[in-house]
């Protein structure tokens, strides 16, 4: 099969396979991104749920406990110290008055080490101002003790080890009570409230939730899935106060749970079926085409073989007919013999064309240059048509102007000229005119073959030179031909280094054969 045809077949098969694969791939990608979005929404929802769990399960309990003692009834240092001592979650209790002075631990007086350290930190943090600025209390009557108003609030700050917590409330006399929370106890309580199993509870995937502090260090994690080093969390959320600096990260092991084939399996048989059908179809067409080409090749070689076989007997027929021609004296018999001769010449021309055509196809067409006088050659060829010209009453006009010897393949020029005159006999005999003119320049020689037949329609002028092309009109009807005469003639003309063209003319056709006076590559 021809390479270009094979390329077209491959393209026909590969293009749809490519399109199908691309569609499948983009479909999978779209579904993946939709799934990722779905999981991200799901994960965020679950993380928010964990946050809510922390707030309700543990924090509310802690706040209830803290609220109980923040409603103080005395400023007695010992009584207040006992709060710090007796409450596990409280590291240091404190009371600030409306003037921003610490009533407890008392700024003057005997202090424990812990109380001194607290006051130092409080000064650094400017705690009285910070807590006031954040509060909404209105200083009221300087009555001791005052009633607690407003919600409890959280204040957090960072020190080397991490986040520290203060829980405080405002009193309506402008006092503020609060407690520095024992962070270890507080955080372990918080973590204890977190779930320790895989939250998702879904067969489709396993997950892992990671809680990190402000520095990104892992505080706690749970879940069955172990994320890869470079795995990105499906969702990240910040916790609510007082843990706003902490982050919850959710990882899903989606692919584990839903294998590729389970997910896209439905698509695959369809794609596979289309691909298989395309391949089978292409194989079928390839085989059919190969068969057609093989058949055609066989036919051509058969015709070629037959033409070859016909040549020798035909030459003999012509030879003996010509011999007889000289001996027969009876006019009628001579005329009959002339018909045999002209028909055998016509057959010879056809065979010569078939052989030239197939040699050209096989690239074995060769040129054998020798010295030729074109005018003599024309006279010789016209002579072979004498009988038929006469029988069709065609007037012959010859103008010889190429008397010089040139170096070309005389047999080739004869073959072209015979084809052109043969065509005039076949298609233009109605014009009753055949004009042959020669012309010669320093470099080239031209032969014009003119007739007064129907001519060649404008749209057909190029096509008549294509192999097997015959103008399909009434004029051709009944006129036999193979459609290779002009194609072969042009090929030979080009082999001789010249050209065969159809000249623009009035009624009738004018063909011009132009050949160089010295065939390219030939020696004088
Ligand atoms: P064939 O004669 O075997 O059909 P050719 O290649 O010699 O093949 O010619 C191709 C076609 O060109 C012919 O079928 C005919 O229609 C047209 N043709 C050739 N010569 C002439 C002419 N002198 N006048 C009109 N038509 C012609």
PDB file of N, CA and C and ligand atoms in Angstrom, residues 353 419-420 422-428 449-451 453-457 460 463-473 475-476 479-489 502 508-511, ligand 1:
ATOM      1  N   UNK A 353       2.143   2.100 -26.863  1.00  0.00           N
ATOM      2  CA  UNK A 353       1.710   2.996 -25.780  1.00  0.00           C
ATOM      3  C   UNK A 353       1.608   2.246 -24.450  1.00  0.00           C
ATOM      4  N   UNK A 419       0.670   9.056 -32.510  1.00  0.00           N
ATOM      5  CA  UNK A 419      -0.458   9.230 -31.588  1.00  0.00           C
ATOM      6  C   UNK A 419      -1.281  10.457 -31.961  1.00  0.00           C
ATOM      7  N   UNK A 420      -0.560  11.563 -32.277  1.00  0.00           N
ATOM      8  CA  UNK A 420      -1.262  12.813 -32.588  1.00  0.00           C
ATOM      9  C   UNK A 420      -2.060  12.670 -33.888  1.00  0.00           C
ATOM     10  N   UNK A 422      -3.018   9.829 -35.248  1.00  0.00           N
ATOM     11  CA  UNK A 422      -4.053   8.830 -34.964  1.00  0.00           C
ATOM     12  C   UNK A 422      -5.269   9.482 -34.308  1.00  0.00           C
ATOM     13  N   UNK A 423      -5.017  10.429 -33.367  1.00  0.00           N
ATOM     14  CA  UNK A 423      -6.127  11.126 -32.704  1.00  0.00           C
ATOM     15  C   UNK A 423      -6.917  11.976 -33.703  1.00  0.00           C
ATOM     16  N   UNK A 424      -6.199  12.626 -34.636  1.00  0.00           N
ATOM     17  CA  UNK A 424      -6.905  13.437 -35.641  1.00  0.00           C
ATOM     18  C   UNK A 424      -7.830  12.523 -36.439  1.00  0.00           C
ATOM     19  N   UNK A 425      -7.334  11.336 -36.763  1.00  0.00           N
ATOM     20  CA  UNK A 425      -8.160  10.392 -37.528  1.00  0.00           C
ATOM     21  C   UNK A 425      -9.378   9.948 -36.717  1.00  0.00           C
ATOM     22  N   UNK A 426      -9.136   9.752 -35.392  1.00  0.00           N
ATOM     23  CA  UNK A 426     -10.221   9.249 -34.543  1.00  0.00           C
ATOM     24  C   UNK A 426     -11.253  10.328 -34.217  1.00  0.00           C
ATOM     25  N   UNK A 427     -10.759  11.516 -33.885  1.00  0.00           N
ATOM     26  CA  UNK A 427     -11.685  12.516 -33.316  1.00  0.00           C
ATOM     27  C   UNK A 427     -11.973  13.707 -34.235  1.00  0.00           C
ATOM     28  N   UNK A 428     -11.079  13.951 -35.239  1.00  0.00           N
ATOM     29  CA  UNK A 428     -11.227  15.195 -35.993  1.00  0.00           C
ATOM     30  C   UNK A 428     -11.305  14.969 -37.503  1.00  0.00           C
ATOM     31  N   UNK A 449       0.776  19.813 -35.041  1.00  0.00           N
ATOM     32  CA  UNK A 449      -0.215  18.949 -35.693  1.00  0.00           C
ATOM     33  C   UNK A 449      -1.571  19.635 -35.550  1.00  0.00           C
ATOM     34  N   UNK A 450      -2.157  20.024 -36.682  1.00  0.00           N
ATOM     35  CA  UNK A 450      -3.383  20.825 -36.639  1.00  0.00           C
ATOM     36  C   UNK A 450      -4.528  20.070 -37.284  1.00  0.00           C
ATOM     37  N   UNK A 451      -5.731  20.283 -36.767  1.00  0.00           N
ATOM     38  CA  UNK A 451      -6.911  19.712 -37.427  1.00  0.00           C
ATOM     39  C   UNK A 451      -8.043  20.722 -37.386  1.00  0.00           C
ATOM     40  N   UNK A 453     -11.217  19.710 -36.480  1.00  0.00           N
ATOM     41  CA  UNK A 453     -12.271  18.948 -35.805  1.00  0.00           C
ATOM     42  C   UNK A 453     -12.949  19.789 -34.730  1.00  0.00           C
ATOM     43  N   UNK A 454     -13.570  19.115 -33.790  1.00  0.00           N
ATOM     44  CA  UNK A 454     -14.330  19.846 -32.750  1.00  0.00           C
ATOM     45  C   UNK A 454     -13.430  20.586 -31.752  1.00  0.00           C
ATOM     46  N   UNK A 455     -12.148  20.296 -31.738  1.00  0.00           N
ATOM     47  CA  UNK A 455     -11.258  20.959 -30.771  1.00  0.00           C
ATOM     48  C   UNK A 455     -11.435  20.380 -29.377  1.00  0.00           C
ATOM     49  N   UNK A 456     -10.702  20.962 -28.427  1.00  0.00           N
ATOM     50  CA  UNK A 456     -10.772  20.484 -27.035  1.00  0.00           C
ATOM     51  C   UNK A 456     -11.460  21.567 -26.197  1.00  0.00           C
ATOM     52  N   UNK A 457     -12.574  21.236 -25.523  1.00  0.00           N
ATOM     53  CA  UNK A 457     -13.253  22.259 -24.707  1.00  0.00           C
ATOM     54  C   UNK A 457     -12.288  22.839 -23.651  1.00  0.00           C
ATOM     55  N   UNK A 460     -11.263  20.984 -20.521  1.00  0.00           N
ATOM     56  CA  UNK A 460     -10.639  19.660 -20.669  1.00  0.00           C
ATOM     57  C   UNK A 460      -9.170  19.753 -21.078  1.00  0.00           C
ATOM     58  N   UNK A 463      -6.872  18.135 -18.632  1.00  0.00           N
ATOM     59  CA  UNK A 463      -7.190  16.757 -18.253  1.00  0.00           C
ATOM     60  C   UNK A 463      -6.892  15.719 -19.329  1.00  0.00           C
ATOM     61  N   UNK A 464      -6.926  16.146 -20.615  1.00  0.00           N
ATOM     62  CA  UNK A 464      -6.703  15.141 -21.673  1.00  0.00           C
ATOM     63  C   UNK A 464      -5.296  14.537 -21.587  1.00  0.00           C
ATOM     64  N   UNK A 465      -4.406  15.208 -20.866  1.00  0.00           N
ATOM     65  CA  UNK A 465      -3.039  14.668 -20.735  1.00  0.00           C
ATOM     66  C   UNK A 465      -2.907  13.705 -19.557  1.00  0.00           C
ATOM     67  N   UNK A 466      -4.007  13.592 -18.773  1.00  0.00           N
ATOM     68  CA  UNK A 466      -3.933  12.660 -17.633  1.00  0.00           C
ATOM     69  C   UNK A 466      -4.152  11.231 -18.133  1.00  0.00           C
ATOM     70  N   UNK A 467      -3.471  10.250 -17.507  1.00  0.00           N
ATOM     71  CA  UNK A 467      -3.633   8.875 -17.956  1.00  0.00           C
ATOM     72  C   UNK A 467      -5.083   8.421 -17.824  1.00  0.00           C
ATOM     73  N   UNK A 468      -5.572   7.671 -18.770  1.00  0.00           N
ATOM     74  CA  UNK A 468      -6.916   7.056 -18.807  1.00  0.00           C
ATOM     75  C   UNK A 468      -8.049   8.073 -18.931  1.00  0.00           C
ATOM     76  N   UNK A 469      -7.715   9.344 -19.122  1.00  0.00           N
ATOM     77  CA  UNK A 469      -8.787  10.328 -19.244  1.00  0.00           C
ATOM     78  C   UNK A 469      -9.257  10.421 -20.693  1.00  0.00           C
ATOM     79  N   UNK A 470     -10.568  10.318 -20.877  1.00  0.00           N
ATOM     80  CA  UNK A 470     -11.146  10.482 -22.211  1.00  0.00           C
ATOM     81  C   UNK A 470     -12.324  11.439 -22.081  1.00  0.00           C
ATOM     82  N   UNK A 471     -12.417  12.400 -23.010  1.00  0.00           N
ATOM     83  CA  UNK A 471     -13.535  13.341 -22.928  1.00  0.00           C
ATOM     84  C   UNK A 471     -14.809  12.555 -23.220  1.00  0.00           C
ATOM     85  N   UNK A 472     -15.754  12.647 -22.263  1.00  0.00           N
ATOM     86  CA  UNK A 472     -16.958  11.870 -22.464  1.00  0.00           C
ATOM     87  C   UNK A 472     -17.999  12.718 -23.175  1.00  0.00           C
ATOM     88  N   UNK A 473     -18.000  12.695 -24.493  1.00  0.00           N
ATOM     89  CA  UNK A 473     -19.077  13.334 -25.246  1.00  0.00           C
ATOM     90  C   UNK A 473     -19.403  12.472 -26.457  1.00  0.00           C
ATOM     91  N   UNK A 475     -18.878  12.723 -29.447  1.00  0.00           N
ATOM     92  CA  UNK A 475     -17.836  12.544 -30.437  1.00  0.00           C
ATOM     93  C   UNK A 475     -16.984  11.314 -30.164  1.00  0.00           C
ATOM     94  N   UNK A 476     -16.836  11.039 -28.856  1.00  0.00           N
ATOM     95  CA  UNK A 476     -16.019   9.899 -28.471  1.00  0.00           C
ATOM     96  C   UNK A 476     -16.756   8.587 -28.627  1.00  0.00           C
ATOM     97  N   UNK A 479     -15.791   5.581 -30.671  1.00  0.00           N
ATOM     98  CA  UNK A 479     -14.370   5.661 -30.997  1.00  0.00           C
ATOM     99  C   UNK A 479     -13.600   4.974 -29.891  1.00  0.00           C
ATOM    100  N   UNK A 480     -12.879   3.945 -30.229  1.00  0.00           N
ATOM    101  CA  UNK A 480     -12.203   3.200 -29.163  1.00  0.00           C
ATOM    102  C   UNK A 480     -10.903   3.896 -28.764  1.00  0.00           C
ATOM    103  N   UNK A 481     -10.490   3.662 -27.567  1.00  0.00           N
ATOM    104  CA  UNK A 481      -9.254   4.267 -27.074  1.00  0.00           C
ATOM    105  C   UNK A 481      -9.047   3.898 -25.623  1.00  0.00           C
ATOM    106  N   UNK A 482      -7.833   4.033 -25.161  1.00  0.00           N
ATOM    107  CA  UNK A 482      -7.540   3.670 -23.765  1.00  0.00           C
ATOM    108  C   UNK A 482      -7.335   4.903 -22.890  1.00  0.00           C
ATOM    109  N   UNK A 483      -7.172   6.048 -23.521  1.00  0.00           N
ATOM    110  CA  UNK A 483      -6.968   7.275 -22.741  1.00  0.00           C
ATOM    111  C   UNK A 483      -5.536   7.461 -22.283  1.00  0.00           C
ATOM    112  N   UNK A 484      -4.610   6.659 -22.837  1.00  0.00           N
ATOM    113  CA  UNK A 484      -3.221   6.861 -22.394  1.00  0.00           C
ATOM    114  C   UNK A 484      -2.336   7.479 -23.483  1.00  0.00           C
ATOM    115  N   UNK A 485      -2.883   7.642 -24.709  1.00  0.00           N
ATOM    116  CA  UNK A 485      -2.073   8.131 -25.834  1.00  0.00           C
ATOM    117  C   UNK A 485      -1.388   9.466 -25.539  1.00  0.00           C
ATOM    118  N   UNK A 486      -2.171  10.469 -25.135  1.00  0.00           N
ATOM    119  CA  UNK A 486      -1.593  11.805 -24.895  1.00  0.00           C
ATOM    120  C   UNK A 486      -0.696  11.805 -23.662  1.00  0.00           C
ATOM    121  N   UNK A 487      -1.105  11.046 -22.645  1.00  0.00           N
ATOM    122  CA  UNK A 487      -0.312  10.988 -21.418  1.00  0.00           C
ATOM    123  C   UNK A 487       1.070  10.397 -21.705  1.00  0.00           C
ATOM    124  N   UNK A 488       1.072   9.296 -22.455  1.00  0.00           N
ATOM    125  CA  UNK A 488       2.342   8.655 -22.807  1.00  0.00           C
ATOM    126  C   UNK A 488       3.172   9.584 -23.688  1.00  0.00           C
ATOM    127  N   UNK A 489       2.502  10.256 -24.665  1.00  0.00           N
ATOM    128  CA  UNK A 489       3.227  11.147 -25.571  1.00  0.00           C
ATOM    129  C   UNK A 489       3.909  12.275 -24.811  1.00  0.00           C
ATOM    130  N   UNK A 502      -0.961  21.713 -25.811  1.00  0.00           N
ATOM    131  CA  UNK A 502      -2.109  22.016 -26.676  1.00  0.00           C
ATOM    132  C   UNK A 502      -2.126  23.529 -26.849  1.00  0.00           C
ATOM    133  N   UNK A 508     -10.977  23.497 -34.066  1.00  0.00           N
ATOM    134  CA  UNK A 508      -9.973  22.450 -34.221  1.00  0.00           C
ATOM    135  C   UNK A 508      -8.936  22.503 -33.131  1.00  0.00           C
ATOM    136  N   UNK A 509      -8.021  21.538 -33.182  1.00  0.00           N
ATOM    137  CA  UNK A 509      -6.983  21.466 -32.145  1.00  0.00           C
ATOM    138  C   UNK A 509      -5.617  21.631 -32.777  1.00  0.00           C
ATOM    139  N   UNK A 510      -4.709  22.242 -32.024  1.00  0.00           N
ATOM    140  CA  UNK A 510      -3.317  22.346 -32.465  1.00  0.00           C
ATOM    141  C   UNK A 510      -2.421  21.829 -31.343  1.00  0.00           C
ATOM    142  N   UNK A 511      -1.748  20.724 -31.607  1.00  0.00           N
ATOM    143  CA  UNK A 511      -0.792  20.202 -30.620  1.00  0.00           C
ATOM    144  C   UNK A 511       0.609  20.589 -31.063  1.00  0.00           C
TER     145      UNK A 511
HETATM  146  P1  LIG B   1      -7.553   7.998 -26.397  1.00  0.00           P
HETATM  147  O1  LIG B   1      -7.411   8.516 -27.765  1.00  0.00           O
HETATM  148  O2  LIG B   1      -7.127   6.600 -26.212  1.00  0.00           O
HETATM  149  O3  LIG B   1      -8.924   8.269 -25.799  1.00  0.00           O
HETATM  150  P2  LIG B   1      -5.680  10.113 -25.741  1.00  0.00           P
HETATM  151  O4  LIG B   1      -4.886  10.335 -24.502  1.00  0.00           O
HETATM  152  O5  LIG B   1      -4.953  10.039 -27.012  1.00  0.00           O
HETATM  153  O6  LIG B   1      -6.564   8.832 -25.454  1.00  0.00           O
HETATM  154  O7  LIG B   1      -6.703  11.308 -25.819  1.00  0.00           O
HETATM  155  C1  LIG B   1      -7.449  11.712 -24.739  1.00  0.00           C
HETATM  156  C2  LIG B   1      -8.736  12.373 -25.169  1.00  0.00           C
HETATM  157  O8  LIG B   1      -8.453  13.635 -25.729  1.00  0.00           O
HETATM  158  C3  LIG B   1      -9.481  11.612 -26.212  1.00  0.00           C
HETATM  159  O9  LIG B   1     -10.341  10.646 -25.658  1.00  0.00           O
HETATM  160  C4  LIG B   1     -10.255  12.694 -26.945  1.00  0.00           C
HETATM  161  O10 LIG B   1     -11.463  12.931 -26.293  1.00  0.00           O
HETATM  162  C5  LIG B   1      -9.389  13.920 -26.775  1.00  0.00           C
HETATM  163  N1  LIG B   1      -8.642  14.252 -28.009  1.00  0.00           N
HETATM  164  C6  LIG B   1      -7.356  13.926 -28.277  1.00  0.00           C
HETATM  165  N2  LIG B   1      -6.975  14.445 -29.483  1.00  0.00           N
HETATM  166  C7  LIG B   1      -8.047  15.124 -29.972  1.00  0.00           C
HETATM  167  C8  LIG B   1      -8.281  15.905 -31.154  1.00  0.00           C
HETATM  168  N3  LIG B   1      -7.344  16.066 -32.105  1.00  0.00           N
HETATM  169  N4  LIG B   1      -9.513  16.491 -31.295  1.00  0.00           N
HETATM  170  C9  LIG B   1     -10.452  16.327 -30.360  1.00  0.00           C
HETATM  171  N5  LIG B   1     -10.281  15.613 -29.194  1.00  0.00           N
HETATM  172  C10 LIG B   1      -9.101  15.017 -29.017  1.00  0.00           C
END
